[in-house]
PDB file of C-alpha atoms and ligand atoms in Angstrom:
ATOM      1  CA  UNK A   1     -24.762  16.473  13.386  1.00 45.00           C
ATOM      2  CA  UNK A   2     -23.277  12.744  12.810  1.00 46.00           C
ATOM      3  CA  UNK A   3     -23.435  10.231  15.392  1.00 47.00           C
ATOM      4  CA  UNK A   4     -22.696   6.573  16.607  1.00 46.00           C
ATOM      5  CA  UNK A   5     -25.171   6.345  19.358  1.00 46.00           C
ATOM      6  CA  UNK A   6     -28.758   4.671  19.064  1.00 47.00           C
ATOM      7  CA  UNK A   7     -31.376   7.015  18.444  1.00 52.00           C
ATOM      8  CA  UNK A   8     -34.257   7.354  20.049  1.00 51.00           C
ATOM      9  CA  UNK A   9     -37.392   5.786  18.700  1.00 49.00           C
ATOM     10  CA  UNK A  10     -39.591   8.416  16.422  1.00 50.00           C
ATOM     11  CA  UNK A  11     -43.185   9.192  17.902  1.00 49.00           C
ATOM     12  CA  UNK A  12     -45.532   7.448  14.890  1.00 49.00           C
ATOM     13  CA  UNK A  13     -48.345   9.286  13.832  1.00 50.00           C
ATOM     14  CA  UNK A  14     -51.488   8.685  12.584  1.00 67.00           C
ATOM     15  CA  UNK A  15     -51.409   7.456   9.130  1.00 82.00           C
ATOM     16  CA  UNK A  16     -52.790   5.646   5.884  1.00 92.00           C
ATOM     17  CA  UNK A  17     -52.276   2.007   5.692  1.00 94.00           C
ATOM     18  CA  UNK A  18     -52.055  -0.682   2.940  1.00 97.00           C
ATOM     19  CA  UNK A  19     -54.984  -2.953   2.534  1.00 97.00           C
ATOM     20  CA  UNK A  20     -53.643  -7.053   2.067  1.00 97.00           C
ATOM     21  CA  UNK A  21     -54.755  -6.661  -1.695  1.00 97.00           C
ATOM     22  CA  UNK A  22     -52.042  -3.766  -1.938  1.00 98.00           C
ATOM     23  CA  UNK A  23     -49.140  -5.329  -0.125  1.00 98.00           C
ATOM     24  CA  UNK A  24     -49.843  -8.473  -2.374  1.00 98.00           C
ATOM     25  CA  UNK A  25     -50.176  -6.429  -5.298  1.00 98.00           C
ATOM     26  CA  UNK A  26     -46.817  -4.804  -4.508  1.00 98.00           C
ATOM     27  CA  UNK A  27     -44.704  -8.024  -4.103  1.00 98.00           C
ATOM     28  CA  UNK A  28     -46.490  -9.626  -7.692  1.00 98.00           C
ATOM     29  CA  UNK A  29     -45.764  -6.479  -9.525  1.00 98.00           C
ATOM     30  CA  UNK A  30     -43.105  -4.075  -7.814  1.00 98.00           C
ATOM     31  CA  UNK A  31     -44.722  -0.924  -7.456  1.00 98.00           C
ATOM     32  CA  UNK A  32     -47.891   0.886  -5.820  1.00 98.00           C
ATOM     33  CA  UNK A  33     -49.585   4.232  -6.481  1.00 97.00           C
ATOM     34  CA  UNK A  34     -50.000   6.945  -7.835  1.00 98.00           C
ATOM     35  CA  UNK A  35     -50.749   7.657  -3.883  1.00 98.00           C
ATOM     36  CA  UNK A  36     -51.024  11.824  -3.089  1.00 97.00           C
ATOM     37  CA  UNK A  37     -48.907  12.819  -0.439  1.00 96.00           C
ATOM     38  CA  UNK A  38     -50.163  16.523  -0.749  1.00 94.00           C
ATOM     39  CA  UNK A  39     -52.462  18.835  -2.600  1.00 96.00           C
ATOM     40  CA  UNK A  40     -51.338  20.478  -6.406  1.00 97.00           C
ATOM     41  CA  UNK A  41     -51.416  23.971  -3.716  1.00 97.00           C
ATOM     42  CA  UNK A  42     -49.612  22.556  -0.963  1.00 97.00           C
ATOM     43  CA  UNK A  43     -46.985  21.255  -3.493  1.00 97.00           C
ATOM     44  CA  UNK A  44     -46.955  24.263  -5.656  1.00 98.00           C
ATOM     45  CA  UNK A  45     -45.535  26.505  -1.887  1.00 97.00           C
ATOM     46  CA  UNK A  46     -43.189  24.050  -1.355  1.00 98.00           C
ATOM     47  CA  UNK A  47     -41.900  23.594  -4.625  1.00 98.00           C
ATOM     48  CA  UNK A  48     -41.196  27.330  -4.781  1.00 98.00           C
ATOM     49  CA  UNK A  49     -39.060  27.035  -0.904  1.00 98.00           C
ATOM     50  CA  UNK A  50     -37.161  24.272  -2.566  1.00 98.00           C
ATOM     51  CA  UNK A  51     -36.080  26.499  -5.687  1.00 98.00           C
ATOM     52  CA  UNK A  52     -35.526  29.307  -3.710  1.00 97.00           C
ATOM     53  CA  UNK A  53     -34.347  27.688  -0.340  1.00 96.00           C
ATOM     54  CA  UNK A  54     -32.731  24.334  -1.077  1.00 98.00           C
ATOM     55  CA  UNK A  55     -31.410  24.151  -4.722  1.00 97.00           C
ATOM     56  CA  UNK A  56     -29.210  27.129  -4.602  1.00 97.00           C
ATOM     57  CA  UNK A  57     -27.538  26.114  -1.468  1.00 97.00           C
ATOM     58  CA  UNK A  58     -25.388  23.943  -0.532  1.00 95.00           C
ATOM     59  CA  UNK A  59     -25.982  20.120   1.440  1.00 97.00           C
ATOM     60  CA  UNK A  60     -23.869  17.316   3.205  1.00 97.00           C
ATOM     61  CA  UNK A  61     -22.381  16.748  -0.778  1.00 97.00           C
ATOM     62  CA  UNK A  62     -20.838  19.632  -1.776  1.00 95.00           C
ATOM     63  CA  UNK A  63     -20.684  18.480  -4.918  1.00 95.00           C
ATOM     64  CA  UNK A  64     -24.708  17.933  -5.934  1.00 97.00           C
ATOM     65  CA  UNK A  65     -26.989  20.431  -4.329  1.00 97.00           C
ATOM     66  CA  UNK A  66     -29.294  17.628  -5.745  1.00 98.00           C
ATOM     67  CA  UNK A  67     -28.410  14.478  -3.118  1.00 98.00           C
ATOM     68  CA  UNK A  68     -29.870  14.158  -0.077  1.00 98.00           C
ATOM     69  CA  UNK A  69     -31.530  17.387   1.377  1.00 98.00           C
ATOM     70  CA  UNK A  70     -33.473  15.438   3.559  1.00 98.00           C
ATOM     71  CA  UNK A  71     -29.478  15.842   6.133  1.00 98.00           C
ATOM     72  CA  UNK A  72     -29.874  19.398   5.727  1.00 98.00           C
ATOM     73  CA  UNK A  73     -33.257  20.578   4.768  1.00 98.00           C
ATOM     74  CA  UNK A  74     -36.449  19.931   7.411  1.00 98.00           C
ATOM     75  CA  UNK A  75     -38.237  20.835   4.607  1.00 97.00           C
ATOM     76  CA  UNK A  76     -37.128  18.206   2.821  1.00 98.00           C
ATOM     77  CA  UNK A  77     -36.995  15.529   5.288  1.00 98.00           C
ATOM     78  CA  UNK A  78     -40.439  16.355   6.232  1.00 97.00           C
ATOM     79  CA  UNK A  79     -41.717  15.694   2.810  1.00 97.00           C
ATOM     80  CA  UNK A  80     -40.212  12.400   2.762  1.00 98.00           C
ATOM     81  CA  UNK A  81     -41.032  11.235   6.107  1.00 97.00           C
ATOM     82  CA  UNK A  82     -45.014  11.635   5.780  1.00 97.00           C
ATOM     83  CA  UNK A  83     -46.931  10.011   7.053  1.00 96.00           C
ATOM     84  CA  UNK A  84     -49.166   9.413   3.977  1.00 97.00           C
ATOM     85  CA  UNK A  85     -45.301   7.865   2.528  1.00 98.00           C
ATOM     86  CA  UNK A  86     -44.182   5.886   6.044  1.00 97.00           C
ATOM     87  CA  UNK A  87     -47.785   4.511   7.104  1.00 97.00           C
ATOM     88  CA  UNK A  88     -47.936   2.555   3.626  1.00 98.00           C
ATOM     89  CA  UNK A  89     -44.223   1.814   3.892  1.00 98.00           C
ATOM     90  CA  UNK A  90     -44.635   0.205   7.543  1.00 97.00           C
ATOM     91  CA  UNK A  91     -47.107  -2.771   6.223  1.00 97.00           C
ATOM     92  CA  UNK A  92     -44.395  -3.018   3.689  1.00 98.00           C
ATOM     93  CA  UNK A  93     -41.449  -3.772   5.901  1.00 98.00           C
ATOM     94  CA  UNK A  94     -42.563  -2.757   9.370  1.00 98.00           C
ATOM     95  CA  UNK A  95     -41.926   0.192  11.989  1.00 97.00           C
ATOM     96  CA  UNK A  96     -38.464  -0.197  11.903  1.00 98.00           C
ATOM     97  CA  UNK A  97     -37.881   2.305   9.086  1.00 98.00           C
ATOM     98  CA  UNK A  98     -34.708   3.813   7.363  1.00 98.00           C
ATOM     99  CA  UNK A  99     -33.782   6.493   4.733  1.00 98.00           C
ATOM    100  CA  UNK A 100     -30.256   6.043   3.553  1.00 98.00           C
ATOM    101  CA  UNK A 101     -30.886   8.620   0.299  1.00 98.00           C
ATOM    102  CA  UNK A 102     -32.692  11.162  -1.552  1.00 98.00           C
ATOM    103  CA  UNK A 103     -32.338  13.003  -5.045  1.00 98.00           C
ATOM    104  CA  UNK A 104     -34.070  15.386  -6.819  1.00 98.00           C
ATOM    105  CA  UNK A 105     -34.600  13.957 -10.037  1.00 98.00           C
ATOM    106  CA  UNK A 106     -34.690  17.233 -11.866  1.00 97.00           C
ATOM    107  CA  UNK A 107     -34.902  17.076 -15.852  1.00 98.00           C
ATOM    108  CA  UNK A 108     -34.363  20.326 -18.061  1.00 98.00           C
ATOM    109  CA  UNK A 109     -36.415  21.023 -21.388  1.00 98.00           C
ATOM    110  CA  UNK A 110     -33.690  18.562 -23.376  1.00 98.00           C
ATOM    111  CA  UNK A 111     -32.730  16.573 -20.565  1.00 98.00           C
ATOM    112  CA  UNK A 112     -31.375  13.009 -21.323  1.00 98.00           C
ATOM    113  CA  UNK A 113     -32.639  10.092 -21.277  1.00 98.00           C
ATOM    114  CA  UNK A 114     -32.363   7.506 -17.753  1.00 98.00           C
ATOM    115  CA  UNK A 115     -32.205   4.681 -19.352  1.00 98.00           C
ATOM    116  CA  UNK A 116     -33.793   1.225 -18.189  1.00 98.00           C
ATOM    117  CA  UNK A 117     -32.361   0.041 -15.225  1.00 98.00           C
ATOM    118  CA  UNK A 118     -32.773  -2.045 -11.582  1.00 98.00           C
ATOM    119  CA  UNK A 119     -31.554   0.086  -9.226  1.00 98.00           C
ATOM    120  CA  UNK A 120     -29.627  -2.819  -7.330  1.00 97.00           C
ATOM    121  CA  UNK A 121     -27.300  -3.091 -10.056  1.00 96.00           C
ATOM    122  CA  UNK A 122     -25.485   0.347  -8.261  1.00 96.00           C
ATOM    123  CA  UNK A 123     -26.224   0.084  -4.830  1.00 95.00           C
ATOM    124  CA  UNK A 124     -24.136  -0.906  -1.734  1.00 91.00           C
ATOM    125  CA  UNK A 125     -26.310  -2.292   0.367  1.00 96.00           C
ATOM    126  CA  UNK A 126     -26.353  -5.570   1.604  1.00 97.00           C
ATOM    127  CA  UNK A 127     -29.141  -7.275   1.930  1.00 97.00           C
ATOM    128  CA  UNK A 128     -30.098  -5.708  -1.257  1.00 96.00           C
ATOM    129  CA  UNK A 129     -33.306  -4.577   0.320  1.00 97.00           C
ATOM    130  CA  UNK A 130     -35.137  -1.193   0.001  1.00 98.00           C
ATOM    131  CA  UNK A 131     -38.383   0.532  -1.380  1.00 98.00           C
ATOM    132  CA  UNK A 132     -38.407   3.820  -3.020  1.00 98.00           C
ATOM    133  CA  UNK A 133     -40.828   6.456  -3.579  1.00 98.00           C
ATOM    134  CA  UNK A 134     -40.523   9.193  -6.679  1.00 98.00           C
ATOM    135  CA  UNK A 135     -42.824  12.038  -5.842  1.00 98.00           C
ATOM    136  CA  UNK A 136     -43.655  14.865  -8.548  1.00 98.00           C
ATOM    137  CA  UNK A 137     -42.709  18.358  -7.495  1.00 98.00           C
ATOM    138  CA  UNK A 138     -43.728  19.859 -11.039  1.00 98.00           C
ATOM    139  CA  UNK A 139     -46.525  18.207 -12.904  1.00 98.00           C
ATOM    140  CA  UNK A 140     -45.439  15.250 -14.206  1.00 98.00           C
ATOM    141  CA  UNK A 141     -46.531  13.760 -17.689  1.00 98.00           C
ATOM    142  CA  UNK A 142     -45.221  11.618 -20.542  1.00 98.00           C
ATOM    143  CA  UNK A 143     -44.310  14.859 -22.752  1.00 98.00           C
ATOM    144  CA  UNK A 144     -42.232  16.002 -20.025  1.00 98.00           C
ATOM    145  CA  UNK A 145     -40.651  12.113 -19.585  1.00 98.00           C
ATOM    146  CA  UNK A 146     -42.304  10.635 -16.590  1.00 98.00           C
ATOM    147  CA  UNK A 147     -40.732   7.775 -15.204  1.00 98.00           C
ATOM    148  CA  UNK A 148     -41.837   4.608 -16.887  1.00 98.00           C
ATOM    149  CA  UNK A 149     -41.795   1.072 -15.357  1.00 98.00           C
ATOM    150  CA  UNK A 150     -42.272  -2.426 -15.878  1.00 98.00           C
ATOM    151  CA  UNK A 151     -44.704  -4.129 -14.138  1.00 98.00           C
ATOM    152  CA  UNK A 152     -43.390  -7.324 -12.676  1.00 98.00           C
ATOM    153  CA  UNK A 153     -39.770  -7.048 -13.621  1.00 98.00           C
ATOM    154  CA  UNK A 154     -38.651  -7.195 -10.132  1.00 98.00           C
ATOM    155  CA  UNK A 155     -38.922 -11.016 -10.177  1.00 97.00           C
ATOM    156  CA  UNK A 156     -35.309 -11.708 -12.510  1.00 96.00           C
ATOM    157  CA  UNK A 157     -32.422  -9.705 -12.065  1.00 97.00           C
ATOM    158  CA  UNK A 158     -31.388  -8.524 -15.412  1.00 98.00           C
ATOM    159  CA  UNK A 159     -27.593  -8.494 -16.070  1.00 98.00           C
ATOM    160  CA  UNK A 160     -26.662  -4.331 -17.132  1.00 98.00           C
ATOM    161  CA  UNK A 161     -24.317  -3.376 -19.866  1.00 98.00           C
ATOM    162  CA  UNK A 162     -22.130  -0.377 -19.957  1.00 97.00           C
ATOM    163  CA  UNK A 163     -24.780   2.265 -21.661  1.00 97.00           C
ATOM    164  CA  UNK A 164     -25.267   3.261 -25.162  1.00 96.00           C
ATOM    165  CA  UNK A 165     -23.989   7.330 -26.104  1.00 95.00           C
ATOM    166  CA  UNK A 166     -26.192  10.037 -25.079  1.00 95.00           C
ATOM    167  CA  UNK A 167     -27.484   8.101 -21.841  1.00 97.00           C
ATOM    168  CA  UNK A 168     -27.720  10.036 -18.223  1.00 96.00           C
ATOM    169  CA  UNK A 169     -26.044   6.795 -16.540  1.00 96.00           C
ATOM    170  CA  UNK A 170     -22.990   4.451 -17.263  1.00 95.00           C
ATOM    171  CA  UNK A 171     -24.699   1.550 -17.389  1.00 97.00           C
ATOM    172  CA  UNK A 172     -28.187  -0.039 -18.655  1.00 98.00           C
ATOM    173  CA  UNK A 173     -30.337  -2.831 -18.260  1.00 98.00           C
ATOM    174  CA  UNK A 174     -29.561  -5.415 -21.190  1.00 98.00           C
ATOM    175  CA  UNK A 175     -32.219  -3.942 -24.334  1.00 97.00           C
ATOM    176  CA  UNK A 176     -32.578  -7.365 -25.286  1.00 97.00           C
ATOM    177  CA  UNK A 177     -34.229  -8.016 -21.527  1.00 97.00           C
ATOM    178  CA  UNK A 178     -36.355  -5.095 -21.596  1.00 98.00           C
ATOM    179  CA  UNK A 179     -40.555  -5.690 -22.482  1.00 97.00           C
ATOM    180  CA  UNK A 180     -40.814  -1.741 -23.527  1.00 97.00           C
ATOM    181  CA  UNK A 181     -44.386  -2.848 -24.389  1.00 97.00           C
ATOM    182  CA  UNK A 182     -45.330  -3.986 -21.411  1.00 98.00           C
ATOM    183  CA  UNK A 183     -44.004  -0.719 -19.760  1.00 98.00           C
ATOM    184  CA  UNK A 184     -46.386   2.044 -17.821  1.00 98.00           C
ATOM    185  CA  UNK A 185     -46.302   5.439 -17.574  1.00 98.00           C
ATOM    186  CA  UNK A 186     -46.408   6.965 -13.944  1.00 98.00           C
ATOM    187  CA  UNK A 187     -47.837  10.360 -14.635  1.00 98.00           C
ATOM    188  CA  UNK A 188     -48.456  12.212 -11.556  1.00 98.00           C
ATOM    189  CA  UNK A 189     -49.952  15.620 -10.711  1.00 98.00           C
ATOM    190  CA  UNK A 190     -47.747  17.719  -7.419  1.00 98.00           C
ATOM    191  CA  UNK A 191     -47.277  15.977  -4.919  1.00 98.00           C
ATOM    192  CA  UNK A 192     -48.516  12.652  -6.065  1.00 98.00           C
ATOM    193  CA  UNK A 193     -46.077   9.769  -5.479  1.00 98.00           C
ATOM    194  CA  UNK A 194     -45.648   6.038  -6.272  1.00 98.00           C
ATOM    195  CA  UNK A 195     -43.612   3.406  -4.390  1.00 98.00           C
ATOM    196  CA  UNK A 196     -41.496   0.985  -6.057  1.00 98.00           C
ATOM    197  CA  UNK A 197     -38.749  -2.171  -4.832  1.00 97.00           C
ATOM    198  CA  UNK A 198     -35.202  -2.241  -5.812  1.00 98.00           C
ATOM    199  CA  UNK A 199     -35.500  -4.262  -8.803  1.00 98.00           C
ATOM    200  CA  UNK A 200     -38.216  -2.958 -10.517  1.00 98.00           C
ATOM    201  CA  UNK A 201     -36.940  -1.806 -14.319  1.00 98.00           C
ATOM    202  CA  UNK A 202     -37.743   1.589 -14.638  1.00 98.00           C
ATOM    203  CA  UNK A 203     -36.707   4.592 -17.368  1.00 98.00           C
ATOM    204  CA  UNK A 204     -37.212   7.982 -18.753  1.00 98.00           C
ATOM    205  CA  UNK A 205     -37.455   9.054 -22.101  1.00 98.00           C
ATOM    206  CA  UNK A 206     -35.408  12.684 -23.370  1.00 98.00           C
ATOM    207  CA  UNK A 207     -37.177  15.789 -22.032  1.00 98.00           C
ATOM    208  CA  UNK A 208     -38.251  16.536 -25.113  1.00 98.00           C
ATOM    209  CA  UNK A 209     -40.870  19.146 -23.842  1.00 98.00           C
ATOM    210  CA  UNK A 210     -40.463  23.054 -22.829  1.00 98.00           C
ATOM    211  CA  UNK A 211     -41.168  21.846 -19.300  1.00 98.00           C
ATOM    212  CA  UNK A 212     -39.061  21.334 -16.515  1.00 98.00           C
ATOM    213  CA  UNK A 213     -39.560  17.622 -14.811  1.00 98.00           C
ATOM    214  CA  UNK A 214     -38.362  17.369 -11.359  1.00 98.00           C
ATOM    215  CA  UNK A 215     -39.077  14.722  -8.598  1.00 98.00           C
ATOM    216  CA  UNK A 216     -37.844  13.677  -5.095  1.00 98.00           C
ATOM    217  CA  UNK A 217     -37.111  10.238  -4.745  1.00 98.00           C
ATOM    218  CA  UNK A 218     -36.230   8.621  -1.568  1.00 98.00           C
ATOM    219  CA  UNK A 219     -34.912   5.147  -0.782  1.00 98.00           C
ATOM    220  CA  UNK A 220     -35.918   3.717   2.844  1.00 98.00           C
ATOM    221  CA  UNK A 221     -35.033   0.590   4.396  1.00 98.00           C
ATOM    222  CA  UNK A 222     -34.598  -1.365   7.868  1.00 98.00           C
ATOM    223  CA  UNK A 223     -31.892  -0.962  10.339  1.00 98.00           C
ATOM    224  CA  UNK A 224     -30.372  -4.725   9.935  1.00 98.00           C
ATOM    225  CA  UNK A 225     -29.503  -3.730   5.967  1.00 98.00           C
ATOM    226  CA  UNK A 226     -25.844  -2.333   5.624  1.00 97.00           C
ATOM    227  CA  UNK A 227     -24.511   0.615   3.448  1.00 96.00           C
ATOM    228  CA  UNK A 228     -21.664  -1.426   2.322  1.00 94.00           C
ATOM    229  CA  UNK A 229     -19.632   1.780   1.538  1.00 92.00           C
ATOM    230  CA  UNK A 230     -21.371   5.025   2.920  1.00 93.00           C
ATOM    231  CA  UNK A 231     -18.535   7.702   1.865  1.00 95.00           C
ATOM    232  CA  UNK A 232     -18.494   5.963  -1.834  1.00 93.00           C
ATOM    233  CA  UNK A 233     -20.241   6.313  -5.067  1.00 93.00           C
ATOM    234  CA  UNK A 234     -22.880   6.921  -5.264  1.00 94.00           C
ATOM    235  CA  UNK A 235     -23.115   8.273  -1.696  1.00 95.00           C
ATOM    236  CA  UNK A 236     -20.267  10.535  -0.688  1.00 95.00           C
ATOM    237  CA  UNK A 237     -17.913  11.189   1.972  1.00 96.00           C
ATOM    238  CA  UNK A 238     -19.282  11.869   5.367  1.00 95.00           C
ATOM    239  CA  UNK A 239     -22.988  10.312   4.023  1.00 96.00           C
ATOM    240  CA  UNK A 240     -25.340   9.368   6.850  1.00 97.00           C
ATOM    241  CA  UNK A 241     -28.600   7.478   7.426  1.00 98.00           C
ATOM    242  CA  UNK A 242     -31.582   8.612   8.914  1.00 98.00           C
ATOM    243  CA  UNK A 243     -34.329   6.906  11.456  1.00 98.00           C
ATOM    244  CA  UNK A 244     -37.199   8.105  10.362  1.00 98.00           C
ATOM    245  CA  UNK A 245     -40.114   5.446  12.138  1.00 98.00           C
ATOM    246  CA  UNK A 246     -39.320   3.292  15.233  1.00 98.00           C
ATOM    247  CA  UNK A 247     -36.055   2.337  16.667  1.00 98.00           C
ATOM    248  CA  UNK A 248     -32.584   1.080  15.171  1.00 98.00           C
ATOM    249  CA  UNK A 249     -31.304  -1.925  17.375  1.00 97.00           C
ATOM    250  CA  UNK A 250     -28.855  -2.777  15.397  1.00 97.00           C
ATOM    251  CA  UNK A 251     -26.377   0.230  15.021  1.00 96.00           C
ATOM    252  CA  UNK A 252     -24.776  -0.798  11.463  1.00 96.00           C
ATOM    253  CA  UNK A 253     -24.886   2.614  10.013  1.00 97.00           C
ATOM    254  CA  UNK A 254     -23.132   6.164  10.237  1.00 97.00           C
ATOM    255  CA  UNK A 255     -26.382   7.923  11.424  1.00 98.00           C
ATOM    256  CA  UNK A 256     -27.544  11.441  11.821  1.00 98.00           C
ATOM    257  CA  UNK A 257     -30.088  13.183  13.547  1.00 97.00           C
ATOM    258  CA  UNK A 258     -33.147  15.013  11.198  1.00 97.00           C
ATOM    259  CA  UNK A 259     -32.227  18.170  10.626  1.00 96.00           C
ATOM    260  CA  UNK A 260     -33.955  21.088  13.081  1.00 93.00           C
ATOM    261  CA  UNK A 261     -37.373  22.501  12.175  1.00 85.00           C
TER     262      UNK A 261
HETATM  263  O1  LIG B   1     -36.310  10.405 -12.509  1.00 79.83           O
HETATM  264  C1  LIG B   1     -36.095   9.536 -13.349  1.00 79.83           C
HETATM  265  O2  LIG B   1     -36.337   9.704 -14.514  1.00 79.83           O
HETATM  266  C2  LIG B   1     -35.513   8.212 -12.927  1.00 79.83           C
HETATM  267  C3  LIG B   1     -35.585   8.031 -11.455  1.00 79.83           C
HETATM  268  C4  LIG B   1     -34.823   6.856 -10.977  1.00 79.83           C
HETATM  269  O3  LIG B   1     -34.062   6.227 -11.680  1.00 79.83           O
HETATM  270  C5  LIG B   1     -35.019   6.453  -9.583  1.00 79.83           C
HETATM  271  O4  LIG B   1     -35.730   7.129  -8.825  1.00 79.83           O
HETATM  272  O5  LIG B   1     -34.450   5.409  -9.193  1.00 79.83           O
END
C-alpha cells in the first residue's frame, strides 16, 4: 500500500559494521566486498522461492517481473534489508537509510553484454547520491560474466555515448575512457555481495557459458535525495520508495510500506 505520511522509524538490529580502513577504502576506490550476506545453503532455498515464488508472478511493474520485488515480495525485501547489507551501509551514509530500487540482474546462457557504464548517467535522482549492492543468487564467476569494475573510476564522471550493436543498454561509457586493464572481476559464491557508489564503471561480458547468472542488486540512499521522476524510466508508474533503517524527516518521496511477512 502507497502512502504520503512519515513512517515510522525501523527497529535496528544488531549488525556488522565497517572498520575506518573500509569506509576510507570505499570513498578512494568505489566499492567494498565480496561481503556474505548468507550461506551457499541458505541461498540455494531461497533462490529456489524466488524461481518458483517471485519470477513467475507479477510486481508493482507489470511490465518486468524483474524490478523491484522488494514492493511486493518480503522475501525479497528481507534479503535486501539485512542486516549484514544495512549495518555496513549505515557507517557509509548513516541510519537514515533508503531503497528506491531493485533488479534481478538475471543473464541466460548467451546473454548480452552490459556494457561499461556509471550508473548516474540514467538516474533521476538529485543529489546524485546512492550505494548499491549486487548480490549472487547463482554462483557467480567470470565464465558465467560476473560483473567487472574499475577500481577508482568513481572519481571523473565519464561522458556516455549512445552504445555500440549487440549491447543490453542504449548507452555506454566512452571506450576511449575505459582502463579495461585495470578492471576486477567480482566473482562471488550465493549469497555473497559487494557494495559499490554511483559512479563506479562497471560491466559484464556475453554469457558465454551454459550457466545461468542472476543477481539482486539494490540501490539505497537517504531521505533528503529526490527521485526526480518516480513514475518514469527507468522506474515506472506508481514506483515507490522504501524506509528500510531509521526515520524519513523529510517526506520527498512517494513511499510505501514493506510488504507483509
Ligand atoms: O548485472 C550486471 O551485469 C550489471 C549490473 C549493473 O549494471 C548494476 O547493478 O548497476
Amino acid at each position: 500500500m502507497q502512502t504520503s505520511v512519515p513512517l515510522q522509524p525501523v527497529p535496528e538490529r544488531s549488525a556488522p559494521s565497517l572498520s575506518r580502513e573500509e569506509v576510507r577504502q570505499f570513498h578512494h576506490l568505489g566499492y567494498l566486498g565480496p561481503y556474505t550476506a548468507m550461506g551457499v545453503e541458505d541461498m540455494a532455498a531461497i533462490r529456489d522461492r524466488i524461481e518458483r515464488e517471485v519470477l513467475p508472478t507479477t510486481g508493482w511493474n507489470t511490465r518486468n517481473p524483474l524490478q523491484s520485488r522488494h514492493l511486493d515480495q518480503r522475501l525479497v525485501h528481507d534479503l535486501i534489508a539485512s542486516p549484514e547489507i544495512l549495518g555496513r551501509l549505515r557507517r557509509l551514509i548513516g541510519d537514515d537509510i533508503v531503497v528506491w530500487a531493485s533488479y534481478f540482474f538475471t543473464k541466460e546462457p548467451g546473454g548480452k553484454e552490459i556494457p561499461w557504464h556509471q550508473d548516474a548517467n540514467f538516474w533521476p535522482i538529485e543529489p546524485p547520491l546512492n550505494i548499491s549492492i549486487w548480490m549472487a543468487v547463482d554462483d557467480v564467476t567470470t565464465e558465467n560474466s560476473c560483473v567487472q569494475i574499475v577500481p577508482g573510476s568513481h572519481r571523473r564522471v565519464i561522458r556516455h555515448l549512445p552504445a555500440r550493436e549487440g549491447m543490453a543498454f542504449r548507452e555506454e561509457a566512452d571506450p576511449a575512457e575505459v582502463d579495461t586493464d585495470a578492471a576486477l572481476d567480482m566473482e562471488l559464491s550465493p549469497g555473497q555481495f559487494f557494495i559499490f557508489n554511483e559512479r563506479l564503471l562497471h560491466h559484464s561480458n556475453t554469457n558465454t557459458s551454459d550457466r545461468r547468472r542472476m543477481g539482486l542488486s539494490a540501490r539505497y540512499t537517504v531521505p533528503f535525495v529526490n527521485i526526480l521522476d518516480q513514475d518514469g524510466p527507468p522506474l515506472f508508474p506508481g514506483h515507490a520508495c522504501v524506509l528500510v533503517s531509521g526515520s524519513d524527516r523529510f517526506t520527498l518521496n512517494r513511499m510505501a510500506e514493506p510488504p507483509s511477512a
